[in-house]
Amino acid sequence: MPNYTVNASILTQFAQWIATTPPLFIGDEIIVQKLPFTHTDNLQINDYRGNSRLGFIYQHLCQELFTHCSPLAIEQTELQLNNEGRTLGELDFILRDPFSLDASHLAQHWEVAIKFYLLHQGRWYGPNAKDRLDKKLRHMLNHQLKHTHTPCFIEQYPQWQYLSQHLLMQGRLYINPFESHPIPRFCEGKEINVSQITGYWCYQKQFSQIDESLYQLDKSCWAIGAALTPELTAVTKPLQSILHCQSQSGRFWFIVPDNWPNNT
């Protein structure tokens, strides 16, 4: 994938968003609710040049925050687990908590993710409807975070055989204001943080019902939004298959094809 550039100003805003925005789920022994980032006001970040996928940018900023704004210390990032020449998986972060009173939590395995999901008929779908919140959460809890329990991992990294597991999942959840559906409180038995159900979505055929101007967002601004300047041109007709926009009032909107989520 070609290199993609995000300037330092946007990255700094994005990092502040990560450090202060509640996760998608109420916390438990694995799901993180209390964010481990402090004193971010003086964080200095250089321009990003790399993969354009938002998850890569998000993980890069988490690494910056763990490095400069967290009591947790990075021991390893993007740790690959291999067996007989085959890659079994990759761990986002191995962190060390030097202040933990629990010896079993001195070393920690963290997986991080940023996701955006749209409620449709009781399920949360990604803009690419092959992605669903229940599937993603199940994969993170039952696959990604289980790598450190495998004999292969323990054999290769015996110093980390007692890692605690932690999942940080941030993003935003969207509902269709032109349709009435009950909003689930749980997903895969985990309680959804309703404070993060702040976005709207609609079909292209419903676009004319939106009563304020929308402005398309670059993917690097999906989380934080963009400053609405006179130079920006409002979306008058959604020609692309999927649009992520910000309204004049600051509301986030997804506009999807009329056959979504059956178009993938």
PDB file of C-alpha atoms in Angstrom:
ATOM      1  CA  MET A   1       0.000   0.000   0.000  1.00  0.00           C
ATOM      2  CA  PRO A   2       1.467   3.398  -0.966  1.00  0.00           C
ATOM      3  CA  ASN A   3       2.803   5.716   1.692  1.00  0.00           C
ATOM      4  CA  TYR A   4       0.335   8.163   3.153  1.00  0.00           C
ATOM      5  CA  THR A   5       1.171  11.351   5.037  1.00  0.00           C
ATOM      6  CA  VAL A   6      -0.625  12.885   8.027  1.00  0.00           C
ATOM      7  CA  ASN A   7       0.689  16.154   9.388  1.00  0.00           C
ATOM      8  CA  ALA A   8       1.774  16.596  12.985  1.00  0.00           C
ATOM      9  CA  SER A   9      -1.097  18.932  13.868  1.00  0.00           C
ATOM     10  CA  ILE A  10      -3.743  16.334  13.008  1.00  0.00           C
ATOM     11  CA  LEU A  11      -1.744  13.601  14.750  1.00  0.00           C
ATOM     12  CA  THR A  12      -1.500  15.679  17.929  1.00  0.00           C
ATOM     13  CA  GLN A  13      -5.272  16.194  17.962  1.00  0.00           C
ATOM     14  CA  PHE A  14      -5.786  12.492  17.274  1.00  0.00           C
ATOM     15  CA  ALA A  15      -3.442  11.546  20.144  1.00  0.00           C
ATOM     16  CA  GLN A  16      -5.352  13.854  22.494  1.00  0.00           C
ATOM     17  CA  TRP A  17      -8.564  12.165  21.360  1.00  0.00           C
ATOM     18  CA  ILE A  18      -7.112   8.719  22.134  1.00  0.00           C
ATOM     19  CA  ALA A  19      -5.926   9.879  25.550  1.00  0.00           C
ATOM     20  CA  THR A  20      -9.314  11.290  26.581  1.00  0.00           C
ATOM     21  CA  THR A  21     -12.090   9.439  24.721  1.00  0.00           C
ATOM     22  CA  PRO A  22     -13.879   6.624  26.581  1.00  0.00           C
ATOM     23  CA  PRO A  23     -13.637   3.162  24.974  1.00  0.00           C
ATOM     24  CA  LEU A  24     -16.571   1.464  23.249  1.00  0.00           C
ATOM     25  CA  PHE A  25     -17.193  -0.887  26.187  1.00  0.00           C
ATOM     26  CA  ILE A  26     -17.544  -0.604  29.930  1.00  0.00           C
ATOM     27  CA  GLY A  27     -14.408  -2.051  31.454  1.00  0.00           C
ATOM     28  CA  ASP A  28     -13.857  -5.408  33.126  1.00  0.00           C
ATOM     29  CA  GLU A  29     -10.812  -7.517  33.975  1.00  0.00           C
ATOM     30  CA  ILE A  30      -9.687  -7.475  30.322  1.00  0.00           C
ATOM     31  CA  ILE A  31     -11.463  -4.593  28.600  1.00  0.00           C
ATOM     32  CA  VAL A  32      -9.771  -1.296  29.381  1.00  0.00           C
ATOM     33  CA  GLN A  33     -11.918   1.588  30.605  1.00  0.00           C
ATOM     34  CA  LYS A  34      -9.452   3.716  32.564  1.00  0.00           C
ATOM     35  CA  LEU A  35      -7.092   5.125  29.961  1.00  0.00           C
ATOM     36  CA  PRO A  36      -3.391   4.879  30.923  1.00  0.00           C
ATOM     37  CA  PHE A  37      -2.339   8.186  29.339  1.00  0.00           C
ATOM     38  CA  THR A  38      -1.548  11.399  31.226  1.00  0.00           C
ATOM     39  CA  HIS A  39       0.205  14.738  30.700  1.00  0.00           C
ATOM     40  CA  THR A  40      -0.398  14.828  26.955  1.00  0.00           C
ATOM     41  CA  ASP A  41      -0.356  18.633  26.627  1.00  0.00           C
ATOM     42  CA  ASN A  42       3.345  18.735  25.807  1.00  0.00           C
ATOM     43  CA  LEU A  43       3.341  15.708  23.504  1.00  0.00           C
ATOM     44  CA  GLN A  44       5.311  16.397  20.328  1.00  0.00           C
ATOM     45  CA  ILE A  45       4.636  14.181  17.327  1.00  0.00           C
ATOM     46  CA  ASN A  46       6.268  14.216  13.910  1.00  0.00           C
ATOM     47  CA  ASP A  47       4.430  13.813  10.620  1.00  0.00           C
ATOM     48  CA  TYR A  48       3.271  10.265   9.896  1.00  0.00           C
ATOM     49  CA  ARG A  49       4.308   8.550   6.675  1.00  0.00           C
ATOM     50  CA  GLY A  50       3.146   5.013   6.260  1.00  0.00           C
ATOM     51  CA  ASN A  51       0.175   2.759   5.683  1.00  0.00           C
ATOM     52  CA  SER A  52      -3.048   4.721   5.138  1.00  0.00           C
ATOM     53  CA  ARG A  53      -5.230   2.337   7.129  1.00  0.00           C
ATOM     54  CA  LEU A  54      -6.611   4.083  10.170  1.00  0.00           C
ATOM     55  CA  GLY A  55      -5.697   1.171  12.423  1.00  0.00           C
ATOM     56  CA  PHE A  56      -2.006   1.625  11.589  1.00  0.00           C
ATOM     57  CA  ILE A  57      -2.136   5.342  12.395  1.00  0.00           C
ATOM     58  CA  TYR A  58      -4.008   4.598  15.620  1.00  0.00           C
ATOM     59  CA  GLN A  59      -1.482   1.985  16.738  1.00  0.00           C
ATOM     60  CA  HIS A  60       1.381   4.359  15.890  1.00  0.00           C
ATOM     61  CA  LEU A  61      -0.171   7.032  18.122  1.00  0.00           C
ATOM     62  CA  CYS A  62      -0.796   4.539  20.928  1.00  0.00           C
ATOM     63  CA  GLN A  63       2.908   3.726  20.765  1.00  0.00           C
ATOM     64  CA  GLU A  64       3.755   7.440  21.034  1.00  0.00           C
ATOM     65  CA  LEU A  65       1.425   7.796  24.017  1.00  0.00           C
ATOM     66  CA  PHE A  66       2.797   4.733  25.800  1.00  0.00           C
ATOM     67  CA  THR A  67       6.323   6.026  25.179  1.00  0.00           C
ATOM     68  CA  HIS A  68       5.835   9.600  26.358  1.00  0.00           C
ATOM     69  CA  CYS A  69       2.597   9.845  28.362  1.00  0.00           C
ATOM     70  CA  SER A  70       2.091   6.647  30.341  1.00  0.00           C
ATOM     71  CA  PRO A  71       3.519   4.961  33.433  1.00  0.00           C
ATOM     72  CA  LEU A  72       3.500   1.748  31.398  1.00  0.00           C
ATOM     73  CA  ALA A  73       6.781   1.040  29.625  1.00  0.00           C
ATOM     74  CA  ILE A  74       6.996  -0.622  26.214  1.00  0.00           C
ATOM     75  CA  GLU A  75       8.990  -3.849  26.164  1.00  0.00           C
ATOM     76  CA  GLN A  76       7.974  -4.978  22.681  1.00  0.00           C
ATOM     77  CA  THR A  77       5.702  -3.846  19.846  1.00  0.00           C
ATOM     78  CA  GLU A  78       4.318  -5.785  16.890  1.00  0.00           C
ATOM     79  CA  LEU A  79       5.761  -8.998  18.265  1.00  0.00           C
ATOM     80  CA  GLN A  80       5.387 -11.778  15.707  1.00  0.00           C
ATOM     81  CA  LEU A  81       4.633 -15.316  16.806  1.00  0.00           C
ATOM     82  CA  ASN A  82       6.094 -17.847  14.377  1.00  0.00           C
ATOM     83  CA  ASN A  83       6.082 -21.616  14.231  1.00  0.00           C
ATOM     84  CA  GLU A  84       8.067 -23.627  11.682  1.00  0.00           C
ATOM     85  CA  GLY A  85       8.323 -20.654   9.340  1.00  0.00           C
ATOM     86  CA  ARG A  86       4.633 -19.804   9.563  1.00  0.00           C
ATOM     87  CA  THR A  87       3.356 -16.610  11.200  1.00  0.00           C
ATOM     88  CA  LEU A  88       0.661 -17.491  13.732  1.00  0.00           C
ATOM     89  CA  GLY A  89      -0.115 -13.950  14.799  1.00  0.00           C
ATOM     90  CA  GLU A  90       1.192 -10.638  16.001  1.00  0.00           C
ATOM     91  CA  LEU A  91       0.915  -8.946  19.391  1.00  0.00           C
ATOM     92  CA  ASP A  92       0.407  -5.175  19.428  1.00  0.00           C
ATOM     93  CA  PHE A  93       2.199  -4.367  22.687  1.00  0.00           C
ATOM     94  CA  ILE A  94       4.039  -6.019  25.548  1.00  0.00           C
ATOM     95  CA  LEU A  95       4.110  -3.460  28.374  1.00  0.00           C
ATOM     96  CA  ARG A  96       5.627  -3.383  31.837  1.00  0.00           C
ATOM     97  CA  ASP A  97       3.995  -1.752  34.845  1.00  0.00           C
ATOM     98  CA  PRO A  98       6.832  -0.912  37.259  1.00  0.00           C
ATOM     99  CA  PHE A  99       4.359   0.321  39.876  1.00  0.00           C
ATOM    100  CA  SER A 100       2.090  -2.721  40.001  1.00  0.00           C
ATOM    101  CA  LEU A 101       1.617  -4.247  43.455  1.00  0.00           C
ATOM    102  CA  ASP A 102       0.503  -7.464  41.774  1.00  0.00           C
ATOM    103  CA  ALA A 103       3.568  -9.354  40.564  1.00  0.00           C
ATOM    104  CA  SER A 104       1.470 -11.214  37.989  1.00  0.00           C
ATOM    105  CA  HIS A 105       0.612  -7.891  36.301  1.00  0.00           C
ATOM    106  CA  LEU A 106       4.146  -6.555  35.962  1.00  0.00           C
ATOM    107  CA  ALA A 107       4.106  -7.526  32.279  1.00  0.00           C
ATOM    108  CA  GLN A 108       0.994  -6.970  30.197  1.00  0.00           C
ATOM    109  CA  HIS A 109      -0.207  -7.880  26.716  1.00  0.00           C
ATOM    110  CA  TRP A 110      -2.254  -5.098  25.117  1.00  0.00           C
ATOM    111  CA  GLU A 111      -4.257  -5.203  21.904  1.00  0.00           C
ATOM    112  CA  VAL A 112      -5.571  -1.880  20.600  1.00  0.00           C
ATOM    113  CA  ALA A 113      -8.170  -1.092  17.948  1.00  0.00           C
ATOM    114  CA  ILE A 114     -10.186   1.816  16.612  1.00  0.00           C
ATOM    115  CA  LYS A 115     -13.485   0.913  14.952  1.00  0.00           C
ATOM    116  CA  PHE A 116     -16.643   2.567  13.654  1.00  0.00           C
ATOM    117  CA  TYR A 117     -19.905   0.614  13.606  1.00  0.00           C
ATOM    118  CA  LEU A 118     -23.424   1.287  12.341  1.00  0.00           C
ATOM    119  CA  LEU A 119     -26.489  -0.228  14.023  1.00  0.00           C
ATOM    120  CA  HIS A 120     -28.690  -2.219  11.634  1.00  0.00           C
ATOM    121  CA  GLN A 121     -31.359  -4.691  12.750  1.00  0.00           C
ATOM    122  CA  GLY A 122     -29.798  -5.207  16.159  1.00  0.00           C
ATOM    123  CA  ARG A 123     -26.210  -5.661  14.984  1.00  0.00           C
ATOM    124  CA  TRP A 124     -23.319  -3.242  14.647  1.00  0.00           C
ATOM    125  CA  TYR A 125     -21.804  -3.351  11.151  1.00  0.00           C
ATOM    126  CA  GLY A 126     -18.678  -1.670   9.866  1.00  0.00           C
ATOM    127  CA  PRO A 127     -18.980   0.539   6.770  1.00  0.00           C
ATOM    128  CA  ASN A 128     -17.566  -2.558   5.068  1.00  0.00           C
ATOM    129  CA  ALA A 129     -20.351  -4.803   6.269  1.00  0.00           C
ATOM    130  CA  LYS A 130     -18.118  -7.888   6.348  1.00  0.00           C
ATOM    131  CA  ASP A 131     -16.861  -6.365   9.592  1.00  0.00           C
ATOM    132  CA  ARG A 132     -19.157  -6.542  12.633  1.00  0.00           C
ATOM    133  CA  LEU A 133     -18.609  -5.507  16.223  1.00  0.00           C
ATOM    134  CA  ASP A 134     -19.563  -8.920  17.624  1.00  0.00           C
ATOM    135  CA  LYS A 135     -17.133 -10.667  15.265  1.00  0.00           C
ATOM    136  CA  LYS A 136     -14.339  -8.207  16.005  1.00  0.00           C
ATOM    137  CA  LEU A 137     -14.791  -8.413  19.765  1.00  0.00           C
ATOM    138  CA  ARG A 138     -14.928 -12.209  19.681  1.00  0.00           C
ATOM    139  CA  HIS A 139     -11.766 -12.322  17.563  1.00  0.00           C
ATOM    140  CA  MET A 140      -9.892  -9.976  19.892  1.00  0.00           C
ATOM    141  CA  LEU A 141     -10.914 -11.770  23.091  1.00  0.00           C
ATOM    142  CA  ASN A 142     -10.768 -15.371  21.889  1.00  0.00           C
ATOM    143  CA  HIS A 143      -7.924 -15.220  19.375  1.00  0.00           C
ATOM    144  CA  GLN A 144      -5.656 -12.183  19.585  1.00  0.00           C
ATOM    145  CA  LEU A 145      -5.451 -12.089  23.366  1.00  0.00           C
ATOM    146  CA  LYS A 146      -5.057 -15.880  23.590  1.00  0.00           C
ATOM    147  CA  HIS A 147      -1.775 -15.993  21.679  1.00  0.00           C
ATOM    148  CA  THR A 148       0.200 -15.623  24.907  1.00  0.00           C
ATOM    149  CA  HIS A 149      -1.441 -18.756  26.333  1.00  0.00           C
ATOM    150  CA  THR A 150      -0.229 -21.035  23.558  1.00  0.00           C
ATOM    151  CA  PRO A 151       2.648 -23.497  24.067  1.00  0.00           C
ATOM    152  CA  CYS A 152       4.373 -21.938  21.050  1.00  0.00           C
ATOM    153  CA  PHE A 153       4.447 -18.487  22.683  1.00  0.00           C
ATOM    154  CA  ILE A 154       5.530 -19.791  26.087  1.00  0.00           C
ATOM    155  CA  GLU A 155       8.338 -21.795  24.470  1.00  0.00           C
ATOM    156  CA  GLN A 156       9.623 -18.804  22.491  1.00  0.00           C
ATOM    157  CA  TYR A 157       9.108 -16.188  25.214  1.00  0.00           C
ATOM    158  CA  PRO A 158       9.276 -17.917  28.619  1.00  0.00           C
ATOM    159  CA  GLN A 159       9.943 -14.562  30.305  1.00  0.00           C
ATOM    160  CA  TRP A 160       6.382 -13.498  29.393  1.00  0.00           C
ATOM    161  CA  GLN A 161       4.400 -16.611  30.229  1.00  0.00           C
ATOM    162  CA  TYR A 162       2.411 -14.799  32.939  1.00  0.00           C
ATOM    163  CA  LEU A 163       1.204 -11.782  30.982  1.00  0.00           C
ATOM    164  CA  SER A 164      -2.111 -10.193  31.878  1.00  0.00           C
ATOM    165  CA  GLN A 165      -4.418  -9.411  28.947  1.00  0.00           C
ATOM    166  CA  HIS A 166      -5.850  -5.974  28.106  1.00  0.00           C
ATOM    167  CA  LEU A 167      -8.045  -4.778  25.227  1.00  0.00           C
ATOM    168  CA  LEU A 168      -8.363  -1.094  24.343  1.00  0.00           C
ATOM    169  CA  MET A 169     -11.095  -0.583  21.746  1.00  0.00           C
ATOM    170  CA  GLN A 170     -12.083   2.957  20.852  1.00  0.00           C
ATOM    171  CA  GLY A 171     -14.113   4.494  18.062  1.00  0.00           C
ATOM    172  CA  ARG A 172     -17.713   5.565  17.577  1.00  0.00           C
ATOM    173  CA  LEU A 173     -21.128   3.938  17.194  1.00  0.00           C
ATOM    174  CA  TYR A 174     -23.776   5.237  14.782  1.00  0.00           C
ATOM    175  CA  ILE A 175     -27.566   4.985  14.606  1.00  0.00           C
ATOM    176  CA  ASN A 176     -29.989   5.853  11.806  1.00  0.00           C
ATOM    177  CA  PRO A 177     -32.134   8.797  13.005  1.00  0.00           C
ATOM    178  CA  PHE A 178     -34.703   8.159  10.277  1.00  0.00           C
ATOM    179  CA  GLU A 179     -35.500   4.641  11.493  1.00  0.00           C
ATOM    180  CA  SER A 180     -36.588   3.452  14.905  1.00  0.00           C
ATOM    181  CA  HIS A 181     -34.778   0.428  16.316  1.00  0.00           C
ATOM    182  CA  PRO A 182     -33.945  -0.618  19.882  1.00  0.00           C
ATOM    183  CA  ILE A 183     -30.308  -0.004  20.763  1.00  0.00           C
ATOM    184  CA  PRO A 184     -28.537  -3.071  22.223  1.00  0.00           C
ATOM    185  CA  ARG A 185     -26.900  -2.591  25.603  1.00  0.00           C
ATOM    186  CA  PHE A 186     -24.551  -5.553  25.247  1.00  0.00           C
ATOM    187  CA  CYS A 187     -22.418  -7.233  22.604  1.00  0.00           C
ATOM    188  CA  GLU A 188     -20.993 -10.713  23.192  1.00  0.00           C
ATOM    189  CA  GLY A 189     -21.908 -10.286  26.862  1.00  0.00           C
ATOM    190  CA  LYS A 190     -19.891  -7.059  27.189  1.00  0.00           C
ATOM    191  CA  GLU A 191     -21.669  -3.834  28.137  1.00  0.00           C
ATOM    192  CA  ILE A 192     -21.603  -1.136  25.475  1.00  0.00           C
ATOM    193  CA  ASN A 193     -20.552   2.326  26.592  1.00  0.00           C
ATOM    194  CA  VAL A 194     -23.607   4.333  25.502  1.00  0.00           C
ATOM    195  CA  SER A 195     -21.621   7.572  25.677  1.00  0.00           C
ATOM    196  CA  GLN A 196     -19.965   6.486  22.431  1.00  0.00           C
ATOM    197  CA  ILE A 197     -23.215   6.127  20.479  1.00  0.00           C
ATOM    198  CA  THR A 198     -22.915   9.623  19.061  1.00  0.00           C
ATOM    199  CA  GLY A 199     -22.845   9.212  15.279  1.00  0.00           C
ATOM    200  CA  TYR A 200     -25.622   9.080  12.693  1.00  0.00           C
ATOM    201  CA  TRP A 201     -25.881   7.127   9.464  1.00  0.00           C
ATOM    202  CA  CYS A 202     -28.386   6.890   6.642  1.00  0.00           C
ATOM    203  CA  TYR A 203     -28.914   5.422   3.193  1.00  0.00           C
ATOM    204  CA  GLN A 204     -28.238   7.476   0.073  1.00  0.00           C
ATOM    205  CA  LYS A 205     -31.989   7.625  -0.538  1.00  0.00           C
ATOM    206  CA  GLN A 206     -32.399   9.302   2.886  1.00  0.00           C
ATOM    207  CA  PHE A 207     -29.675  11.895   2.286  1.00  0.00           C
ATOM    208  CA  SER A 208     -32.166  14.636   1.382  1.00  0.00           C
ATOM    209  CA  GLN A 209     -33.725  14.355   4.859  1.00  0.00           C
ATOM    210  CA  ILE A 210     -30.554  15.685   6.520  1.00  0.00           C
ATOM    211  CA  ASP A 211     -31.266  19.299   7.406  1.00  0.00           C
ATOM    212  CA  GLU A 212     -27.715  20.681   7.513  1.00  0.00           C
ATOM    213  CA  SER A 213     -24.636  20.682   5.307  1.00  0.00           C
ATOM    214  CA  LEU A 214     -22.211  17.753   5.392  1.00  0.00           C
ATOM    215  CA  TYR A 215     -18.487  17.831   4.643  1.00  0.00           C
ATOM    216  CA  GLN A 216     -16.513  14.720   3.718  1.00  0.00           C
ATOM    217  CA  LEU A 217     -13.719  13.727   6.104  1.00  0.00           C
ATOM    218  CA  ASP A 218     -10.298  12.396   5.245  1.00  0.00           C
ATOM    219  CA  LYS A 219      -9.807   9.081   6.997  1.00  0.00           C
ATOM    220  CA  SER A 220      -7.163  10.544   9.313  1.00  0.00           C
ATOM    221  CA  CYS A 221      -9.921  12.816  10.682  1.00  0.00           C
ATOM    222  CA  TRP A 222     -12.615  10.191  11.171  1.00  0.00           C
ATOM    223  CA  ALA A 223     -12.144  10.234  14.932  1.00  0.00           C
ATOM    224  CA  ILE A 224     -11.436  13.906  15.571  1.00  0.00           C
ATOM    225  CA  GLY A 225     -13.365  15.651  12.811  1.00  0.00           C
ATOM    226  CA  ALA A 226     -12.057  18.634  10.888  1.00  0.00           C
ATOM    227  CA  ALA A 227     -12.143  22.392  11.192  1.00  0.00           C
ATOM    228  CA  LEU A 228     -14.922  23.562   8.885  1.00  0.00           C
ATOM    229  CA  THR A 229     -13.407  26.341   6.810  1.00  0.00           C
ATOM    230  CA  PRO A 230     -14.928  28.336   3.932  1.00  0.00           C
ATOM    231  CA  GLU A 231     -12.663  26.447   1.524  1.00  0.00           C
ATOM    232  CA  LEU A 232     -14.510  23.179   2.150  1.00  0.00           C
ATOM    233  CA  THR A 233     -17.248  22.192  -0.278  1.00  0.00           C
ATOM    234  CA  ALA A 234     -20.418  20.668   1.108  1.00  0.00           C
ATOM    235  CA  VAL A 235     -21.556  17.275  -0.160  1.00  0.00           C
ATOM    236  CA  THR A 236     -24.608  17.886  -2.354  1.00  0.00           C
ATOM    237  CA  LYS A 237     -25.074  14.353  -3.654  1.00  0.00           C
ATOM    238  CA  PRO A 238     -23.343  11.251  -2.265  1.00  0.00           C
ATOM    239  CA  LEU A 239     -21.739   9.793  -5.371  1.00  0.00           C
ATOM    240  CA  GLN A 240     -19.211   7.525  -3.655  1.00  0.00           C
ATOM    241  CA  SER A 241     -20.311   4.167  -2.324  1.00  0.00           C
ATOM    242  CA  ILE A 242     -19.639   5.102   1.311  1.00  0.00           C
ATOM    243  CA  LEU A 243     -19.032   8.569   2.742  1.00  0.00           C
ATOM    244  CA  HIS A 244     -17.968   9.614   6.223  1.00  0.00           C
ATOM    245  CA  CYS A 245     -18.860  13.226   6.865  1.00  0.00           C
ATOM    246  CA  GLN A 246     -19.123  15.872   9.529  1.00  0.00           C
ATOM    247  CA  SER A 247     -22.101  18.207   9.672  1.00  0.00           C
ATOM    248  CA  GLN A 248     -22.065  21.956  10.159  1.00  0.00           C
ATOM    249  CA  SER A 249     -22.995  21.388  13.811  1.00  0.00           C
ATOM    250  CA  GLY A 250     -20.233  18.798  14.322  1.00  0.00           C
ATOM    251  CA  ARG A 251     -22.286  15.609  14.041  1.00  0.00           C
ATOM    252  CA  PHE A 252     -20.571  12.631  12.379  1.00  0.00           C
ATOM    253  CA  TRP A 253     -22.466  10.895   9.567  1.00  0.00           C
ATOM    254  CA  PHE A 254     -21.975   7.818   7.411  1.00  0.00           C
ATOM    255  CA  ILE A 255     -23.853   7.754   4.095  1.00  0.00           C
ATOM    256  CA  VAL A 256     -24.114   4.215   2.699  1.00  0.00           C
ATOM    257  CA  PRO A 257     -25.560   2.650  -0.483  1.00  0.00           C
ATOM    258  CA  ASP A 258     -29.233   1.758  -0.492  1.00  0.00           C
ATOM    259  CA  ASN A 259     -28.384  -1.963  -0.637  1.00  0.00           C
ATOM    260  CA  TRP A 260     -26.000  -1.809   2.352  1.00  0.00           C
ATOM    261  CA  PRO A 261     -25.174  -4.049   4.266  1.00  0.00           C
ATOM    262  CA  ASN A 262     -25.846  -6.582   1.501  1.00  0.00           C
ATOM    263  CA  ASN A 263     -23.479  -4.901  -0.959  1.00  0.00           C
ATOM    264  CA  THR A 264     -20.296  -6.646   0.184  1.00  0.00           C
TER     265      THR A 264
END
